[in-house]
Tab-separated table of C-alpha atoms in Angstrom:
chain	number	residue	atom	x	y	z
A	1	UNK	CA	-18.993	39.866	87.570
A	2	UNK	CA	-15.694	40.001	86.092
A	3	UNK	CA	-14.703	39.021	82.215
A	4	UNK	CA	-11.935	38.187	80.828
A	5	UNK	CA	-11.119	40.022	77.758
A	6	UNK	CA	-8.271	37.666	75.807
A	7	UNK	CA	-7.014	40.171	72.779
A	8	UNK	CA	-3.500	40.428	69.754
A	9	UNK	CA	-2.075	43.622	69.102
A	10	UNK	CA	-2.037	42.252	65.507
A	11	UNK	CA	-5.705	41.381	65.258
A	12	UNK	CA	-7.735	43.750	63.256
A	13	UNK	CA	-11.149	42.855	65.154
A	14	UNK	CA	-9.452	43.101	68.013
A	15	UNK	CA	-8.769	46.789	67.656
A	16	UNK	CA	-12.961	47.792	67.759
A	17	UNK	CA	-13.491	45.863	70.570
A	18	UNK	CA	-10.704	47.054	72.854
A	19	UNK	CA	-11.830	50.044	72.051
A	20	UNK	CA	-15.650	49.425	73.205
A	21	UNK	CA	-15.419	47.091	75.423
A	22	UNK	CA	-14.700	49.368	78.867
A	23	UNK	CA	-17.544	52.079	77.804
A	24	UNK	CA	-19.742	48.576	77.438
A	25	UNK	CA	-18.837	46.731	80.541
A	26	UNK	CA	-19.210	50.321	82.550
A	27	UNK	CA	-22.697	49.940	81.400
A	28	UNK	CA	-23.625	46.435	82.720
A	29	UNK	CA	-21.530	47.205	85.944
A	30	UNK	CA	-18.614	44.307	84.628
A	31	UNK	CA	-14.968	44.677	85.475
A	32	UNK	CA	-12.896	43.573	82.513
A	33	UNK	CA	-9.657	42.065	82.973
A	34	UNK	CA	-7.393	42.032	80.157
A	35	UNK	CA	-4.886	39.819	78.630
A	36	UNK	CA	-2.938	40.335	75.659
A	37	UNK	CA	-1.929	37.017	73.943
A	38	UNK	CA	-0.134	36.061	70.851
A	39	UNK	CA	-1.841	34.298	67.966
A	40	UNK	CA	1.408	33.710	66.038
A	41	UNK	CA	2.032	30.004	67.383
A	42	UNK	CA	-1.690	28.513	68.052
A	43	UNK	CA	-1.530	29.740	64.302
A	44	UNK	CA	1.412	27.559	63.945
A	45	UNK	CA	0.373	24.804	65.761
A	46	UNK	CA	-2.976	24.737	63.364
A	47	UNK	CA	-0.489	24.363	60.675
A	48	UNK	CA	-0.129	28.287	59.308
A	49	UNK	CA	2.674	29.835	58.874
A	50	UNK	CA	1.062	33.303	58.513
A	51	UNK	CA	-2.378	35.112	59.313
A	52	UNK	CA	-5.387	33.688	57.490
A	53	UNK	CA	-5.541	37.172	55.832
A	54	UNK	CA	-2.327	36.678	54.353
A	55	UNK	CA	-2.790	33.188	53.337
A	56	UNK	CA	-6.559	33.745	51.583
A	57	UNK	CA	-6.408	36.430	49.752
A	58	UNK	CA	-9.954	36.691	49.168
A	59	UNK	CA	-9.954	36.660	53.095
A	60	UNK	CA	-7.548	38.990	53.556
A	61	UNK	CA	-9.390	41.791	51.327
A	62	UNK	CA	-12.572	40.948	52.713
A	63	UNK	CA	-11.834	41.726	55.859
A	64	UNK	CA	-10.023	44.776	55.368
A	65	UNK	CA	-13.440	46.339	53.580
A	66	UNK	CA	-15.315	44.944	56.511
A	67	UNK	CA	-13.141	46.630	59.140
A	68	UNK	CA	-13.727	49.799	57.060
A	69	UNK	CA	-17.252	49.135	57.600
A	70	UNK	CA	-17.342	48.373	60.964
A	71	UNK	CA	-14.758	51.464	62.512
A	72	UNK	CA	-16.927	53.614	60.113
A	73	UNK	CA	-20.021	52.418	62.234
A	74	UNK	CA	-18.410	52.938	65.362
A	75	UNK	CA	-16.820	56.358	64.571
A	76	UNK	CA	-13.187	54.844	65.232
A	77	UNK	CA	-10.513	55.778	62.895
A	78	UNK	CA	-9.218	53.170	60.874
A	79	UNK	CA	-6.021	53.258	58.620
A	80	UNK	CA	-5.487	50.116	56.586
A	81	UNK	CA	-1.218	49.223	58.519
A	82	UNK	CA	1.026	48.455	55.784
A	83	UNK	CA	2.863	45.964	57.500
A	84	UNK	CA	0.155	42.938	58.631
A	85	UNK	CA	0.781	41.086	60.461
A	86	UNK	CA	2.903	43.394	62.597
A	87	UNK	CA	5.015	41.977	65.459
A	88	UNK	CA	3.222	42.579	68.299
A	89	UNK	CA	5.934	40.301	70.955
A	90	UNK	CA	7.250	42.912	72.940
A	91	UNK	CA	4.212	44.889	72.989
A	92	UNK	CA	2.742	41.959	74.561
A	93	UNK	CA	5.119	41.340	77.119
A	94	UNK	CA	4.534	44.308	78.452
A	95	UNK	CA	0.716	44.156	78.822
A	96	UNK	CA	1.559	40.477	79.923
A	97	UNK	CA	3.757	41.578	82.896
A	98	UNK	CA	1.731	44.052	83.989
A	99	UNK	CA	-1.567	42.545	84.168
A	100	UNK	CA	-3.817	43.964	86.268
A	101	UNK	CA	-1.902	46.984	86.633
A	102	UNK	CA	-4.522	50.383	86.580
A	103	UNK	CA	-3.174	51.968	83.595
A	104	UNK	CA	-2.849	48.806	81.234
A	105	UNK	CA	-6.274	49.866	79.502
A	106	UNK	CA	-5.081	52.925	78.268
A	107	UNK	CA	-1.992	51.479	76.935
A	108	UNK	CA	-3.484	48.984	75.295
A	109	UNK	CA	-6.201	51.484	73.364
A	110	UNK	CA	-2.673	53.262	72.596
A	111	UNK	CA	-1.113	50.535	71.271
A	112	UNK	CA	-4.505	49.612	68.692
A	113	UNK	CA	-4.282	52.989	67.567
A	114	UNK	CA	-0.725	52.959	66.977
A	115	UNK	CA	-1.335	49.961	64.563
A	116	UNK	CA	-4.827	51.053	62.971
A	117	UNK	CA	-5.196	54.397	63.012
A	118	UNK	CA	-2.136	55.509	62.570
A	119	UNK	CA	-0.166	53.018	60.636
A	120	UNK	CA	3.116	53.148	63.045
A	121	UNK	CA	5.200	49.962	63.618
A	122	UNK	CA	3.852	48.614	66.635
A	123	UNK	CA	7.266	46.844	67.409
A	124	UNK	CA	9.128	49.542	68.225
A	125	UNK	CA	10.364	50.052	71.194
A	126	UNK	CA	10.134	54.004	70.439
A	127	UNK	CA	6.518	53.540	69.813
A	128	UNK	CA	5.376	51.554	72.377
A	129	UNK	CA	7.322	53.802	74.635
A	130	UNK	CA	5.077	56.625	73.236
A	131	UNK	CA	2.029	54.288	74.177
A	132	UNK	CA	3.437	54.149	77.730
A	133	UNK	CA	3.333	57.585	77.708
A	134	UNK	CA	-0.248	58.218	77.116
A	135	UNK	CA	-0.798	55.725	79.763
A	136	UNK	CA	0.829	57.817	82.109
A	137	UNK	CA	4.277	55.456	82.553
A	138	UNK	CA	7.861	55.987	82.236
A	139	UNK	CA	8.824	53.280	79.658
A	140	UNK	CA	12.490	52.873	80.100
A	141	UNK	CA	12.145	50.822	83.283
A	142	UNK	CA	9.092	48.836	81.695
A	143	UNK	CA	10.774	48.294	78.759
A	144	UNK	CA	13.892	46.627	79.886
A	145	UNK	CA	11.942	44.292	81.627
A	146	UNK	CA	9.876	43.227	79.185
A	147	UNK	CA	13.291	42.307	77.373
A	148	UNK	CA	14.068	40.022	80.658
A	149	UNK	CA	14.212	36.131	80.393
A	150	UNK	CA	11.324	36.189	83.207
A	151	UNK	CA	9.052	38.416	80.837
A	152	UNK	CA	9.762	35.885	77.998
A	153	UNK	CA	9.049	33.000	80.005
A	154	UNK	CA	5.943	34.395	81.460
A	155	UNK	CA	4.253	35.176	78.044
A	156	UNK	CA	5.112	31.420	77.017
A	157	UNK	CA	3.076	30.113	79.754
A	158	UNK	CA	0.322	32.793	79.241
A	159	UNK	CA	-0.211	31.312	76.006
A	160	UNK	CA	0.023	28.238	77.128
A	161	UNK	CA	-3.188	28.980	79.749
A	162	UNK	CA	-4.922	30.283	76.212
A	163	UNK	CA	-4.895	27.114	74.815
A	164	UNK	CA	-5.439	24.909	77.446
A	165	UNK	CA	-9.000	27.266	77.590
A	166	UNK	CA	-9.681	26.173	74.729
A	167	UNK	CA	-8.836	29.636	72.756
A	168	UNK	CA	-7.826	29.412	68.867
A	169	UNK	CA	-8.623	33.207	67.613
A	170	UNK	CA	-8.910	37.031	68.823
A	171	UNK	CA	-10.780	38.868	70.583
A	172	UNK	CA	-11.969	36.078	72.695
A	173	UNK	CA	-14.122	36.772	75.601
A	174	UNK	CA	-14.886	34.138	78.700
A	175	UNK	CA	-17.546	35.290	80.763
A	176	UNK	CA	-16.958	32.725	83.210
A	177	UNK	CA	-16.982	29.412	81.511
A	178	UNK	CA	-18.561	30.507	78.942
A	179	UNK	CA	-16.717	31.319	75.384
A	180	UNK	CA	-17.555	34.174	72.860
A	181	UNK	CA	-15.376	34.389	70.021
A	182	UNK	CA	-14.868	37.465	67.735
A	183	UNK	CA	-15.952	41.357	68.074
A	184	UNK	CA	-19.273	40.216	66.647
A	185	UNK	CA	-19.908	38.963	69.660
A	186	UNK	CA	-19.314	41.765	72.170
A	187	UNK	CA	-22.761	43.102	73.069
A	188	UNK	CA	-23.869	39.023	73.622
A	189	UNK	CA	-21.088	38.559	75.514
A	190	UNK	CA	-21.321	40.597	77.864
A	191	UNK	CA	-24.957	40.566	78.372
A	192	UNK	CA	-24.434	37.309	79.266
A	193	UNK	CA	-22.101	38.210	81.911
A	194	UNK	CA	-24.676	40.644	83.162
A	195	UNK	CA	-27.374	37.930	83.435
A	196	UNK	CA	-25.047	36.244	85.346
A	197	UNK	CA	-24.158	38.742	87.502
A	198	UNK	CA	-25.771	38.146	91.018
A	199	UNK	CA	-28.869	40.500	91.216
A	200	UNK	CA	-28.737	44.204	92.894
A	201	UNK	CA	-30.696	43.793	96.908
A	202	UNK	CA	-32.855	46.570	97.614
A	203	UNK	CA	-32.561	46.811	101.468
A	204	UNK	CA	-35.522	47.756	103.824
A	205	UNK	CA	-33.837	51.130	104.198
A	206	UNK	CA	-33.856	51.645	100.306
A	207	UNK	CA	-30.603	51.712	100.024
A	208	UNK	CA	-28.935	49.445	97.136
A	209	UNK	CA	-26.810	46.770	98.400
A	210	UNK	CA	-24.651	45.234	95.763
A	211	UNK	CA	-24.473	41.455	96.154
A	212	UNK	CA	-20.518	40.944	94.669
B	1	UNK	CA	-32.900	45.869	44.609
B	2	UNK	CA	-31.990	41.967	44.625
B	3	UNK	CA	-29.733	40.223	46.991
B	4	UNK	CA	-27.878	37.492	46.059
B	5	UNK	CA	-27.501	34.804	49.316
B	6	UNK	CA	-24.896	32.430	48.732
B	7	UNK	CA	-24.913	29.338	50.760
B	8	UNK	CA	-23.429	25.427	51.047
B	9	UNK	CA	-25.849	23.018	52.745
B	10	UNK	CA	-23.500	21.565	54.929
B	11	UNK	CA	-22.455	24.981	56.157
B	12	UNK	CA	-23.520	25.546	60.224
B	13	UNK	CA	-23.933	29.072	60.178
B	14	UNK	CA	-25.914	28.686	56.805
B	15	UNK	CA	-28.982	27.154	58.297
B	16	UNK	CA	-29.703	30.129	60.631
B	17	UNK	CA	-29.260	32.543	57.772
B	18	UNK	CA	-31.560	30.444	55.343
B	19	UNK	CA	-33.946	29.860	57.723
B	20	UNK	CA	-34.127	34.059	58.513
B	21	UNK	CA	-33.179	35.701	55.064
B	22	UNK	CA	-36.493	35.698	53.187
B	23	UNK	CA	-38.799	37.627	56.271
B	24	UNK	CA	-35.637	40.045	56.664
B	25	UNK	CA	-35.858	40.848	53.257
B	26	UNK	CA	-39.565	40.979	52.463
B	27	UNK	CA	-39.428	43.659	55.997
B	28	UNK	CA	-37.271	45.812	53.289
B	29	UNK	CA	-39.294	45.287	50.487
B	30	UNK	CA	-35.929	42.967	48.930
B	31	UNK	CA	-35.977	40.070	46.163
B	32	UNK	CA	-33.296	37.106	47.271
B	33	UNK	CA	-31.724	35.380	44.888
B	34	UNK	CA	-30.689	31.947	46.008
B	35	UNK	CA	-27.111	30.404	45.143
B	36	UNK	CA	-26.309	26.589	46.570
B	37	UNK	CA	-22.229	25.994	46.318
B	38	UNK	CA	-19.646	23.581	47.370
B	39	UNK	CA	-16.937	25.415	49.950
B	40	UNK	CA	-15.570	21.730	49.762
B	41	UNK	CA	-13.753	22.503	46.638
B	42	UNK	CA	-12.490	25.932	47.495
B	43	UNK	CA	-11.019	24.499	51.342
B	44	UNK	CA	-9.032	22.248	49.237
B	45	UNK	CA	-7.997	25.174	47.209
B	46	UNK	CA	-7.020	26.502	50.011
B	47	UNK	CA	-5.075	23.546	51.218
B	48	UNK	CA	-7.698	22.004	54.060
B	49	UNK	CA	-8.720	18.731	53.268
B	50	UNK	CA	-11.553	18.846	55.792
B	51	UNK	CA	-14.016	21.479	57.269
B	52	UNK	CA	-11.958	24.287	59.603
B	53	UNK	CA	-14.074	23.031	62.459
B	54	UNK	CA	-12.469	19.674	62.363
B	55	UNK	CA	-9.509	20.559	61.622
B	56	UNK	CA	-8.985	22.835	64.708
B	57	UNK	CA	-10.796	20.936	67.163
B	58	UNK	CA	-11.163	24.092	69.688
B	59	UNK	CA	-12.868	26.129	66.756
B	60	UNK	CA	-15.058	23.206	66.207
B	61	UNK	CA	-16.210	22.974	69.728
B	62	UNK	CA	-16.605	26.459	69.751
B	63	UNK	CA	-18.986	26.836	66.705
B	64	UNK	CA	-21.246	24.137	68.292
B	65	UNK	CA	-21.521	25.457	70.999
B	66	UNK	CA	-22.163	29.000	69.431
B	67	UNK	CA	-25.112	27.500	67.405
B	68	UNK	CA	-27.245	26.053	70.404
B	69	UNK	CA	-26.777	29.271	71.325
B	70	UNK	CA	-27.685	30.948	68.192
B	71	UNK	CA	-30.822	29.050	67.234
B	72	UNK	CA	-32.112	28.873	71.015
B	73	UNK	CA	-31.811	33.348	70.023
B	74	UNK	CA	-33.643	32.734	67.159
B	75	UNK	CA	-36.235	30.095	68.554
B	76	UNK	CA	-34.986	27.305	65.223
B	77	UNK	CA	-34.987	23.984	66.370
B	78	UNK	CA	-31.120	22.378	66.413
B	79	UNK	CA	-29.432	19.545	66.705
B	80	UNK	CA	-25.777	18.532	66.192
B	81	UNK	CA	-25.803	16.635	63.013
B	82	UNK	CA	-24.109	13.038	63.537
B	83	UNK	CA	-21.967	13.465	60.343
B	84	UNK	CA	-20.145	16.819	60.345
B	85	UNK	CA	-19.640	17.813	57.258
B	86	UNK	CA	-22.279	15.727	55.503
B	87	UNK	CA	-22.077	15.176	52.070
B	88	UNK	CA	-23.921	17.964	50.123
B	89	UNK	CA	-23.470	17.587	46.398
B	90	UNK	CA	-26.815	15.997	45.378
B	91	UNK	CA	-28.541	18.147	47.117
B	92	UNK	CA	-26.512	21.415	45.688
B	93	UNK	CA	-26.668	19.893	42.146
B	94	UNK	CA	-30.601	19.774	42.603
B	95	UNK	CA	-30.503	23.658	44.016
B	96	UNK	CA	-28.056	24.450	41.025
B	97	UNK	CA	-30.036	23.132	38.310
B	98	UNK	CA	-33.374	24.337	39.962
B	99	UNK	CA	-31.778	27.878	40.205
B	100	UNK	CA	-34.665	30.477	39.929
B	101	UNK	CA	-37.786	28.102	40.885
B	102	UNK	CA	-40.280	29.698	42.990
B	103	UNK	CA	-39.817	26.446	44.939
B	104	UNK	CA	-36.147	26.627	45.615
B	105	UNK	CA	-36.232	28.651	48.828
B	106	UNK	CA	-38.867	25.677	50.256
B	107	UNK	CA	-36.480	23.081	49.348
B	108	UNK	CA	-33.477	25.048	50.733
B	109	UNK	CA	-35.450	24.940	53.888
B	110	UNK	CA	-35.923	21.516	53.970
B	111	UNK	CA	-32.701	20.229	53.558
B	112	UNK	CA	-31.005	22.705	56.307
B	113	UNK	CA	-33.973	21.224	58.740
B	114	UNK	CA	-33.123	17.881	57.699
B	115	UNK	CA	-29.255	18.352	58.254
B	116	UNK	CA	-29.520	20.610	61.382
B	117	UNK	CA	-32.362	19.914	63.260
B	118	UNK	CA	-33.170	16.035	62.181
B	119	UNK	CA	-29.817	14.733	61.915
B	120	UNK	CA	-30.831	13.118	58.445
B	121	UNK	CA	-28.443	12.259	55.732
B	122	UNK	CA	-28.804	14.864	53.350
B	123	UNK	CA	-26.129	12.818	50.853
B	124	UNK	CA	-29.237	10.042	51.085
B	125	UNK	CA	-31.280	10.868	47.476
B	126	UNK	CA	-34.643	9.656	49.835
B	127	UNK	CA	-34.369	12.120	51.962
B	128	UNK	CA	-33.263	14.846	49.346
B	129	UNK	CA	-36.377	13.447	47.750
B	130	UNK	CA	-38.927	14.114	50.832
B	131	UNK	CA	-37.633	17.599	50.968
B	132	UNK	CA	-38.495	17.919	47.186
B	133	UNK	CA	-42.050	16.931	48.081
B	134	UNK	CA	-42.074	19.371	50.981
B	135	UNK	CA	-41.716	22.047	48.919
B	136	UNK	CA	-44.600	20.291	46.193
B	137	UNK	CA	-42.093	18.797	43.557
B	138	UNK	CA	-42.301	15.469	41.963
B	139	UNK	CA	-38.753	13.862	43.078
B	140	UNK	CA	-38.065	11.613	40.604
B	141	UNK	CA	-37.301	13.476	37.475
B	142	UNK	CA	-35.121	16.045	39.054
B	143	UNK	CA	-33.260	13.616	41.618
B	144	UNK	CA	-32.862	12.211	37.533
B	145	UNK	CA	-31.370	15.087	36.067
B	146	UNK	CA	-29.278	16.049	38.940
B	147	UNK	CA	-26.998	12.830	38.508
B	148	UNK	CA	-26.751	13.816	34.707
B	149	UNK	CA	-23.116	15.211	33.321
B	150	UNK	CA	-24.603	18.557	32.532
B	151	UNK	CA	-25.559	19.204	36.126
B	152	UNK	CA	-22.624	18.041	37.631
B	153	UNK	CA	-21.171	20.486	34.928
B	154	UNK	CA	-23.070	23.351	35.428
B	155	UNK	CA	-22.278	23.089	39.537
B	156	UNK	CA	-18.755	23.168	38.534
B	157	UNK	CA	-19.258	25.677	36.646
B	158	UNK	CA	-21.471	27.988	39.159
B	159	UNK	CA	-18.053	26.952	41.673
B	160	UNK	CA	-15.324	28.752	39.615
B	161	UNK	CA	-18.218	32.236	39.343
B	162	UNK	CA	-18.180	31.719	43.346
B	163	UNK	CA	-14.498	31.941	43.392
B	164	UNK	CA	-13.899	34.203	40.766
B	165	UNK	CA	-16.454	36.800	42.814
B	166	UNK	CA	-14.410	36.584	45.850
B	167	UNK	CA	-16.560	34.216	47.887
B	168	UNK	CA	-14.493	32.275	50.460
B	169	UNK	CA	-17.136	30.783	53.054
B	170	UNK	CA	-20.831	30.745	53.456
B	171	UNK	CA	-23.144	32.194	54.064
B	172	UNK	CA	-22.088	34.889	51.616
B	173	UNK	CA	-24.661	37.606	50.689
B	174	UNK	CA	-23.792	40.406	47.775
B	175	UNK	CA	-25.434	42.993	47.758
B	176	UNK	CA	-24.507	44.320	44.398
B	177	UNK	CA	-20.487	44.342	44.756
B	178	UNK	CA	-21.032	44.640	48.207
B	179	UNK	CA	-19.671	41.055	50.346
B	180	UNK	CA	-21.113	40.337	53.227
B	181	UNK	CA	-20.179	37.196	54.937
B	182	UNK	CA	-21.346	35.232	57.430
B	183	UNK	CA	-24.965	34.841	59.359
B	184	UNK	CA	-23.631	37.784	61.689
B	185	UNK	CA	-23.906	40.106	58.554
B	186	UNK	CA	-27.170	39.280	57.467
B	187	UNK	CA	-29.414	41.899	58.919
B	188	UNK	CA	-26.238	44.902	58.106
B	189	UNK	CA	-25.938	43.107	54.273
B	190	UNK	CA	-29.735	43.722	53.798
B	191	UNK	CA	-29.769	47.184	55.694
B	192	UNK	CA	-26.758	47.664	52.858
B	193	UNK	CA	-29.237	47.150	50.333
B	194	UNK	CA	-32.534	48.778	51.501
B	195	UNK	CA	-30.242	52.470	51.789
B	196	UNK	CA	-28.942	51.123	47.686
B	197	UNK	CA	-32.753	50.665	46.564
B	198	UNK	CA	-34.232	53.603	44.262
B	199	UNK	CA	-36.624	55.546	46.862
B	200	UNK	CA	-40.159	54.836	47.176
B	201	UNK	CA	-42.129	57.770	45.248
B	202	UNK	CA	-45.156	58.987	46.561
B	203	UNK	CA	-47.304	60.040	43.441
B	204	UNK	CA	-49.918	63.302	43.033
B	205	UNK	CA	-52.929	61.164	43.292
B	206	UNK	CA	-51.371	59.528	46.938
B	207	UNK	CA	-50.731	56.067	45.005
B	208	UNK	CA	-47.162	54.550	46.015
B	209	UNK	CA	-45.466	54.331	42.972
B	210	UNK	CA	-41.707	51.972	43.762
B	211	UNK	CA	-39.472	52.620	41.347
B	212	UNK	CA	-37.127	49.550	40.409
C-alpha cells in the first residue's frame, strides 16, 4: 500500500516526521508519496492571520519545549529558527512540481534541516538551491521554474485538493481514506496502512509472492 | 512525586486521559492531583467564541473520528455526545470546591462516562447528582454549595492560576514545571516524573525504604 504523506516546510512537527517516516514505511513495506502543501491560507480561511504559535503565546512556547523533547527522543537535531513562521512558497513549489520525482525525499529532509537544525532562511533561493544539491539536482533550471506562472498555478490547486480532503493542519497522513493528523500519530498511521495492506501469498514452491 | 492532571469536562481528549491516568500512575508508584477548569473562558481569551472543533468543521470531524478510534485502542466505551461542547460549569464548580476528596477521581469518572459514553447532559444538576452518588456522596448539600458565590469565586479564581501557569487546552498534566499536554502525552508526562522521583532505597535489613 501506498500513503500519502501531506507535510509544510514551516511546520515544526512536520520536521520529525519527514524525517522518520521513510525508515518507518521501509519497515511495513509502504511506499510514501509526498506532498508539500501550504498552511498559510487554510490558516486564513479559519480566520488567522498567523501560526497558532504566534497567536497563543502560551502555545507557541509550549510547543517549542515539546519539539525539544521530542528531536531529543529521536536523536534529530533541533535548533529553535528565529524567523517562524518562515516562508516556505517557493520551497514548496518546487516539491509541488516535482512530485513523484526519485530524489524529492532527500530534498525535502534538506529543506527541514535547513529550517530546524540549522536555523537558515528557508526562502532563499541560495538555500534551497543548496538543498537541491544534496538531493543530487542542478537548481538553476528547477528554480526558474518554480518561479513560472504554471508552478504558481499548480500549487493553488494542490491546496485546493488539501482542503477538499478534508485537511486543516500538518503533517497529515491518509492511508487511504483514512485521516491521521499530527506526528503523534505516525507509528498508528502507518500500521494501519500495513493492516490494510493485502497479505504476503506463500506459493506451493515457497517462494513469496507479493499480492500488490 | 505528585502529578498534577488538569482537565475540563467537556474536553474530548480529556475523557480518555481521566479514564487511564490513575492505573498509569499507581504502575509508577505516582500521587495525581486532580484539577477541573473551564478552557471556555481562556478560548474567548483567545478570541474563539466556540470550541476549535466547531469552529473548523474539518478539525471537528477529524477529532471524532480520532476518538472512536482512540477509545476502541483503549477498549472505553464512546459515544458522540449530542451537545458538543456541553455545558460544564456545575459540574467543574462541584470538582473545584471538592478539590482534594478521596472521592473526586470517582466523580471525575462519572461525569466523563456520562458526557462521552451516555450522551447525558452533564449541565443537568440530576445527573451531576447520580454521578455524586456513584462515587458514595450525598448530592444535595454539595450540588448546594456549588451554586453559592464563593464557589463560583473560587473556580474563577482556580481559572486565572490555570492561565497564569501556562495552561492553554486540556488535558494538561505538570509534572513539576514540566507541561505536558494533551492525552498523547500522558504515558511520556508520567515517564517524566517516575525518572524526577527520589530513588527507591533498598535498606541493610532488605526492607524497601521510598524516600519522598
Amino acid at each position: 500500500m501506498t500513503v500519502d504523506f501531506w507535510f509544510e516546510f514551516a511546520s515544526p512537527y512536520s520536521y520529525p516526521a519527514a524525517m522518520r517516516i521513510e525508515r518507518l514505511a521501509t519497515q511495513r513495506k509502504l511506499a510514501v508519496r509526498w506532498h508539500a502543501f501550504l498552511l498559510g491560507p487554510i490558516f486564513k480561511a479559519q480566520g488567522w492571520q498567523d501560526s497558532p504559535f504566534n497567536q497563543i503565546p502560551a502555545k507557541g512556547r509550549y510547543m517549542w519545549r515539546d519539539m525539544e523533547r521530542l528531536c531529543s527522543h529521536y536523536q534529530l537535531p533541533f535548533q529553535r529558527p528565529s524567523r517562524f513562521p518562515c516562508n516556505s512558497r517557493l520551497a514548496t513549489r518546487v516539491a509541488c512540481w516535482n512530485s513523484g520525482a526519485p530524489w524529492l525525499p532527500e530534498y525535502v529532509r534538506a529543506i527541514y534541516q535547513a529550517n530546524f537544525s540549522q536555523d537558515l532562511n528557508i526562502a532563499d533561493p541560495e538555500v534551497i538551491a543548496a538543498c537541491l544539491g544534496q538531493a543530487g539536482q542542478v537548481a538553476g533550471p528547477i528554480l526558474e521554474q518554480a518561479d513560472s506562472m504554471e508552478s504558481k498555478a499548480k500549487l493553488h490547486q494542490l491546496n485546493q485538493q488539501v482542503v477538499r480532503q478534508g485537511i486543516f493542519g500538518a503533517p497529515f497522513i491518509l492511508a487511504g481514506q483514512e485521516p491521521f493528523w499530527g506526528q503523534d500519530r505516525l507509528e498508528q498511521a502507518l500500521d494501519y496502512a500495513q493492516a490494510c495492506s493485502p497479505p504476503v501469498l506463500k506459493q506451493a514452491n515457497g517462494q513469496l509472492n507479493e499480492v500488490r
